[in-house]
Every structure is written in structure tokens, then in C-alpha cells.
Amino acid sequence: MRSGYLADLTWPEVQAAASAGVALVIPVGSTEQHGPHLPLSTDTDVAVALCAGLVARVTDVLVAPAVAYGSSGEHAGFAGTLSIGQEATELLLLELGRSAFDTFQRVVFVSAHGGNAGPVSRAAARLRAEGRRVEVFAAHWDGDPHAGRTETSLQLALAPRRVLLANAAAGDVRPLPELLPELISGGVRAVSPNGVLGDPSGASAAEGDELLDVLVGRLATLVSACVAAR
């Protein structure tokens, strides 16, 4: 293939790639607030970056254009957050998967937004129940859950000019299990007026690069096994 990206190719090229057993990888993110210092595209940026790293390591994949909207209702009340909710996200991925399987034998969803976990899992389960071969990779890590040091480091590694470090400030730093009851009842706004769950202090591009390398390695292991199982 002359490109590892679906959108770059013509339909005959895609047909030839699919006939050779290439898997379609779909980045799934969100458009939601990430504090006063990170862009709303952060989750989508991470998902796309993971897939870009995958293309560099695994040859038998094509990366689809990203799904940039998801279930972000917990971030309601912050300007710019665009959520389509749990049911719509599940249905979008289900129908997208069904359409993808008209061409491809294997599909991998790569999700970088925690709020999409339920919809992605349910959509994948329904696709499997219909006899389709689908895998899910959910990016997760130890550390701050939202717009804290970890995500700030990731974005510094990806696009430092888009990070407004002068605006970075700690939000609610309690562990996520302790926050969950309030998050479920009132959303992020109820616990963190600036939208940050954690503390971005100490974030660095080097830390972000290191985590990206680990995540891409995990994704490559999953996808390589998926492609090999023919």
C-alpha cells in the first residue's frame, strides 16, 4: 500500500488491501473540555497518535478517519463540549462497524476517551454476536484521570504549541474512586470548576513520549495477534 490511511486511497486500492487481509483500525475520541490549558480535541489527538504509531510498526493495517464525537455528558456545562451520548455513540460505532465489514474481515476500535468505554464495548459485543471479528483497545494509564499531568504530557509530546501551560492549574486531586459518586450525580463541573481532575504540574513532553511508546506497543501487540489469526 502507498499509505496506511484509508482516506488517502482509492476504492480499488482498498479492495486489494482488504483482500490481502489488512485490518481496519478506527480511532475513537471525543470533543470535550480538557481544562483551561488543553485543546478540546485531546482525546481524539491521542487516539490518532496511537494509530499513527501503529502504522509505523504493523504493516497490515489501514487507519480510518477518526470518530471525533462520543459520550461526554459528564463534561456538560463547559463551553465547547460536544456530546452525542451513550446510545448514539454505541449506534454510531455499531453501524460504522457493520459498514466496515462489507470490506474488511477485521476491525479494531482504538478508544482514548474513558466515557466511551461502555458504548465501545457494547457495540463490539453486538458485532461479535453477529459473527464479526472486532477488537477493542482502550488507552488507559496510571495517574491523573483528566487533563492532569498525564494528558498534559501526552499533548506536549504531540503538539506543544497547542498547550497553554500558563493557564494550567490543579483541579480536584482526589483519587477517581473517591470522586465517582459526585461525578456520576453532578458531572465534572460539580467537583472541579476548571475541568481538571488532577494536577498538570510537572508534565513534560518526555513523559508523554514514553507513555505513547508504551501504549503503541500494547496496541501493536493486540493488532499483530488479530491480523495473524487468519
PDB file of N, CA and C in Angstrom, residues 31-78:
ATOM      1  N   THR A  31     -14.868  15.295  21.622  1.00  0.00           N
ATOM      2  CA  THR A  31     -14.667  16.742  21.581  1.00  0.00           C
ATOM      3  C   THR A  31     -15.211  17.269  22.898  1.00  0.00           C
ATOM      4  N   GLU A  32     -14.321  17.501  23.844  1.00  0.00           N
ATOM      5  CA  GLU A  32     -14.751  17.875  25.189  1.00  0.00           C
ATOM      6  C   GLU A  32     -13.680  18.689  25.889  1.00  0.00           C
ATOM      7  N   GLN A  33     -14.107  19.427  26.891  1.00  0.00           N
ATOM      8  CA  GLN A  33     -13.180  20.264  27.645  1.00  0.00           C
ATOM      9  C   GLN A  33     -12.067  19.441  28.285  1.00  0.00           C
ATOM     10  N   HIS A  34     -10.884  20.017  28.269  1.00  0.00           N
ATOM     11  CA  HIS A  34      -9.731  19.426  28.955  1.00  0.00           C
ATOM     12  C   HIS A  34      -9.018  20.508  29.756  1.00  0.00           C
ATOM     13  N   GLY A  35      -9.794  21.158  30.615  1.00  0.00           N
ATOM     14  CA  GLY A  35      -9.225  22.202  31.441  1.00  0.00           C
ATOM     15  C   GLY A  35      -8.949  23.467  30.648  1.00  0.00           C
ATOM     16  N   PRO A  36      -8.381  24.481  31.301  1.00  0.00           N
ATOM     17  CA  PRO A  36      -8.117  25.758  30.626  1.00  0.00           C
ATOM     18  C   PRO A  36      -6.841  25.771  29.804  1.00  0.00           C
ATOM     19  N   HIS A  37      -6.160  24.614  29.710  1.00  0.00           N
ATOM     20  CA  HIS A  37      -4.849  24.619  29.051  1.00  0.00           C
ATOM     21  C   HIS A  37      -4.699  23.611  27.914  1.00  0.00           C
ATOM     22  N   LEU A  38      -5.634  22.680  27.767  1.00  0.00           N
ATOM     23  CA  LEU A  38      -5.540  21.669  26.712  1.00  0.00           C
ATOM     24  C   LEU A  38      -6.679  21.821  25.716  1.00  0.00           C
ATOM     25  N   PRO A  39      -6.443  21.480  24.442  1.00  0.00           N
ATOM     26  CA  PRO A  39      -7.490  21.605  23.423  1.00  0.00           C
ATOM     27  C   PRO A  39      -8.598  20.569  23.599  1.00  0.00           C
ATOM     28  N   LEU A  40      -9.762  20.897  23.084  1.00  0.00           N
ATOM     29  CA  LEU A  40     -10.909  20.011  23.185  1.00  0.00           C
ATOM     30  C   LEU A  40     -10.704  18.716  22.405  1.00  0.00           C
ATOM     31  N   SER A  41      -9.759  18.709  21.500  1.00  0.00           N
ATOM     32  CA  SER A  41      -9.505  17.527  20.679  1.00  0.00           C
ATOM     33  C   SER A  41      -8.547  16.535  21.331  1.00  0.00           C
ATOM     34  N   THR A  42      -8.180  16.736  22.589  1.00  0.00           N
ATOM     35  CA  THR A  42      -7.116  15.944  23.208  1.00  0.00           C
ATOM     36  C   THR A  42      -7.336  14.443  23.078  1.00  0.00           C
ATOM     37  N   ASP A  43      -8.524  13.952  23.413  1.00  0.00           N
ATOM     38  CA  ASP A  43      -8.768  12.507  23.337  1.00  0.00           C
ATOM     39  C   ASP A  43      -8.639  11.997  21.903  1.00  0.00           C
ATOM     40  N   THR A  44      -9.169  12.756  20.958  1.00  0.00           N
ATOM     41  CA  THR A  44      -9.068  12.362  19.558  1.00  0.00           C
ATOM     42  C   THR A  44      -7.617  12.403  19.099  1.00  0.00           C
ATOM     43  N   ASP A  45      -6.885  13.423  19.533  1.00  0.00           N
ATOM     44  CA  ASP A  45      -5.465  13.519  19.173  1.00  0.00           C
ATOM     45  C   ASP A  45      -4.698  12.296  19.644  1.00  0.00           C
ATOM     46  N   VAL A  46      -4.979  11.846  20.859  1.00  0.00           N
ATOM     47  CA  VAL A  46      -4.274  10.688  21.408  1.00  0.00           C
ATOM     48  C   VAL A  46      -4.623   9.433  20.613  1.00  0.00           C
ATOM     49  N   ALA A  47      -5.908   9.243  20.318  1.00  0.00           N
ATOM     50  CA  ALA A  47      -6.322   8.064  19.551  1.00  0.00           C
ATOM     51  C   ALA A  47      -5.655   8.038  18.177  1.00  0.00           C
ATOM     52  N   VAL A  48      -5.613   9.187  17.518  1.00  0.00           N
ATOM     53  CA  VAL A  48      -4.993   9.280  16.197  1.00  0.00           C
ATOM     54  C   VAL A  48      -3.493   9.020  16.296  1.00  0.00           C
ATOM     55  N   ALA A  49      -2.852   9.550  17.335  1.00  0.00           N
ATOM     56  CA  ALA A  49      -1.413   9.345  17.508  1.00  0.00           C
ATOM     57  C   ALA A  49      -1.082   7.877  17.741  1.00  0.00           C
ATOM     58  N   LEU A  50      -1.911   7.196  18.505  1.00  0.00           N
ATOM     59  CA  LEU A  50      -1.688   5.768  18.730  1.00  0.00           C
ATOM     60  C   LEU A  50      -1.775   5.000  17.415  1.00  0.00           C
ATOM     61  N   CYS A  51      -2.742   5.367  16.596  1.00  0.00           N
ATOM     62  CA  CYS A  51      -2.891   4.679  15.308  1.00  0.00           C
ATOM     63  C   CYS A  51      -1.742   5.021  14.364  1.00  0.00           C
ATOM     64  N   ALA A  52      -1.246   6.252  14.434  1.00  0.00           N
ATOM     65  CA  ALA A  52      -0.089   6.621  13.618  1.00  0.00           C
ATOM     66  C   ALA A  52       1.136   5.812  14.039  1.00  0.00           C
ATOM     67  N   GLY A  53       1.307   5.640  15.353  1.00  0.00           N
ATOM     68  CA  GLY A  53       2.404   4.812  15.832  1.00  0.00           C
ATOM     69  C   GLY A  53       2.251   3.368  15.404  1.00  0.00           C
ATOM     70  N   LEU A  54       1.007   2.903  15.359  1.00  0.00           N
ATOM     71  CA  LEU A  54       0.737   1.538  14.931  1.00  0.00           C
ATOM     72  C   LEU A  54       1.156   1.323  13.482  1.00  0.00           C
ATOM     73  N   VAL A  55       0.825   2.268  12.612  1.00  0.00           N
ATOM     74  CA  VAL A  55       1.165   2.162  11.189  1.00  0.00           C
ATOM     75  C   VAL A  55       2.675   2.013  11.005  1.00  0.00           C
ATOM     76  N   ALA A  56       3.445   2.649  11.892  1.00  0.00           N
ATOM     77  CA  ALA A  56       4.898   2.569  11.793  1.00  0.00           C
ATOM     78  C   ALA A  56       5.440   1.211  12.237  1.00  0.00           C
ATOM     79  N   ARG A  57       4.627   0.437  12.953  1.00  0.00           N
ATOM     80  CA  ARG A  57       5.101  -0.843  13.493  1.00  0.00           C
ATOM     81  C   ARG A  57       4.451  -2.061  12.849  1.00  0.00           C
ATOM     82  N   VAL A  58       3.236  -1.908  12.371  1.00  0.00           N
ATOM     83  CA  VAL A  58       2.485  -3.042  11.813  1.00  0.00           C
ATOM     84  C   VAL A  58       2.082  -2.695  10.386  1.00  0.00           C
ATOM     85  N   THR A  59       2.393  -3.558   9.448  1.00  0.00           N
ATOM     86  CA  THR A  59       2.154  -3.233   8.038  1.00  0.00           C
ATOM     87  C   THR A  59       0.731  -3.524   7.577  1.00  0.00           C
ATOM     88  N   ASP A  60       0.098  -4.542   8.133  1.00  0.00           N
ATOM     89  CA  ASP A  60      -1.191  -4.996   7.605  1.00  0.00           C
ATOM     90  C   ASP A  60      -2.376  -4.284   8.243  1.00  0.00           C
ATOM     91  N   VAL A  61      -2.322  -2.943   8.265  1.00  0.00           N
ATOM     92  CA  VAL A  61      -3.425  -2.168   8.831  1.00  0.00           C
ATOM     93  C   VAL A  61      -3.705  -0.949   7.966  1.00  0.00           C
ATOM     94  N   LEU A  62      -4.939  -0.526   8.008  1.00  0.00           N
ATOM     95  CA  LEU A  62      -5.349   0.756   7.451  1.00  0.00           C
ATOM     96  C   LEU A  62      -6.057   1.524   8.566  1.00  0.00           C
ATOM     97  N   VAL A  63      -5.748   2.810   8.695  1.00  0.00           N
ATOM     98  CA  VAL A  63      -6.353   3.630   9.731  1.00  0.00           C
ATOM     99  C   VAL A  63      -7.475   4.463   9.122  1.00  0.00           C
ATOM    100  N   ALA A  64      -8.671   4.342   9.685  1.00  0.00           N
ATOM    101  CA  ALA A  64      -9.824   5.106   9.214  1.00  0.00           C
ATOM    102  C   ALA A  64      -9.778   6.534   9.761  1.00  0.00           C
ATOM    103  N   PRO A  65     -10.503   7.462   9.143  1.00  0.00           N
ATOM    104  CA  PRO A  65     -10.653   8.789   9.753  1.00  0.00           C
ATOM    105  C   PRO A  65     -11.234   8.654  11.157  1.00  0.00           C
ATOM    106  N   ALA A  66     -10.821   9.531  12.052  1.00  0.00           N
ATOM    107  CA  ALA A  66     -11.206   9.419  13.461  1.00  0.00           C
ATOM    108  C   ALA A  66     -12.683   9.751  13.690  1.00  0.00           C
ATOM    109  N   VAL A  67     -13.247   9.083  14.661  1.00  0.00           N
ATOM    110  CA  VAL A  67     -14.562   9.456  15.195  1.00  0.00           C
ATOM    111  C   VAL A  67     -14.299  10.468  16.301  1.00  0.00           C
ATOM    112  N   ALA A  68     -14.631  11.726  16.050  1.00  0.00           N
ATOM    113  CA  ALA A  68     -14.236  12.813  16.956  1.00  0.00           C
ATOM    114  C   ALA A  68     -15.320  13.213  17.945  1.00  0.00           C
ATOM    115  N   TYR A  69     -16.443  12.496  17.951  1.00  0.00           N
ATOM    116  CA  TYR A  69     -17.521  12.783  18.895  1.00  0.00           C
ATOM    117  C   TYR A  69     -17.871  11.510  19.643  1.00  0.00           C
ATOM    118  N   GLY A  70     -18.209  11.666  20.916  1.00  0.00           N
ATOM    119  CA  GLY A  70     -18.550  10.499  21.709  1.00  0.00           C
ATOM    120  C   GLY A  70     -19.446  10.860  22.862  1.00  0.00           C
ATOM    121  N   SER A  71     -19.398  10.041  23.895  1.00  0.00           N
ATOM    122  CA  SER A  71     -20.239  10.235  25.079  1.00  0.00           C
ATOM    123  C   SER A  71     -19.471  11.054  26.106  1.00  0.00           C
ATOM    124  N   SER A  72     -19.788  12.341  26.172  1.00  0.00           N
ATOM    125  CA  SER A  72     -19.062  13.274  27.040  1.00  0.00           C
ATOM    126  C   SER A  72     -20.007  14.057  27.939  1.00  0.00           C
ATOM    127  N   GLY A  73     -21.133  13.445  28.283  1.00  0.00           N
ATOM    128  CA  GLY A  73     -22.119  14.144  29.089  1.00  0.00           C
ATOM    129  C   GLY A  73     -21.599  14.593  30.440  1.00  0.00           C
ATOM    130  N   GLU A  74     -20.586  13.886  30.953  1.00  0.00           N
ATOM    131  CA  GLU A  74     -20.026  14.262  32.248  1.00  0.00           C
ATOM    132  C   GLU A  74     -19.317  15.615  32.193  1.00  0.00           C
ATOM    133  N   HIS A  75     -19.046  16.095  30.973  1.00  0.00           N
ATOM    134  CA  HIS A  75     -18.373  17.383  30.827  1.00  0.00           C
ATOM    135  C   HIS A  75     -19.340  18.488  30.398  1.00  0.00           C
ATOM    136  N   ALA A  76     -20.616  18.238  30.514  1.00  0.00           N
ATOM    137  CA  ALA A  76     -21.618  19.256  30.191  1.00  0.00           C
ATOM    138  C   ALA A  76     -21.410  20.471  31.096  1.00  0.00           C
ATOM    139  N   GLY A  77     -21.671  21.652  30.531  1.00  0.00           N
ATOM    140  CA  GLY A  77     -21.513  22.880  31.293  1.00  0.00           C
ATOM    141  C   GLY A  77     -20.203  23.589  31.013  1.00  0.00           C
ATOM    142  N   PHE A  78     -19.306  22.925  30.306  1.00  0.00           N
ATOM    143  CA  PHE A  78     -18.050  23.551  29.870  1.00  0.00           C
ATOM    144  C   PHE A  78     -18.178  23.889  28.395  1.00  0.00           C
TER     145      PHE A  78
END
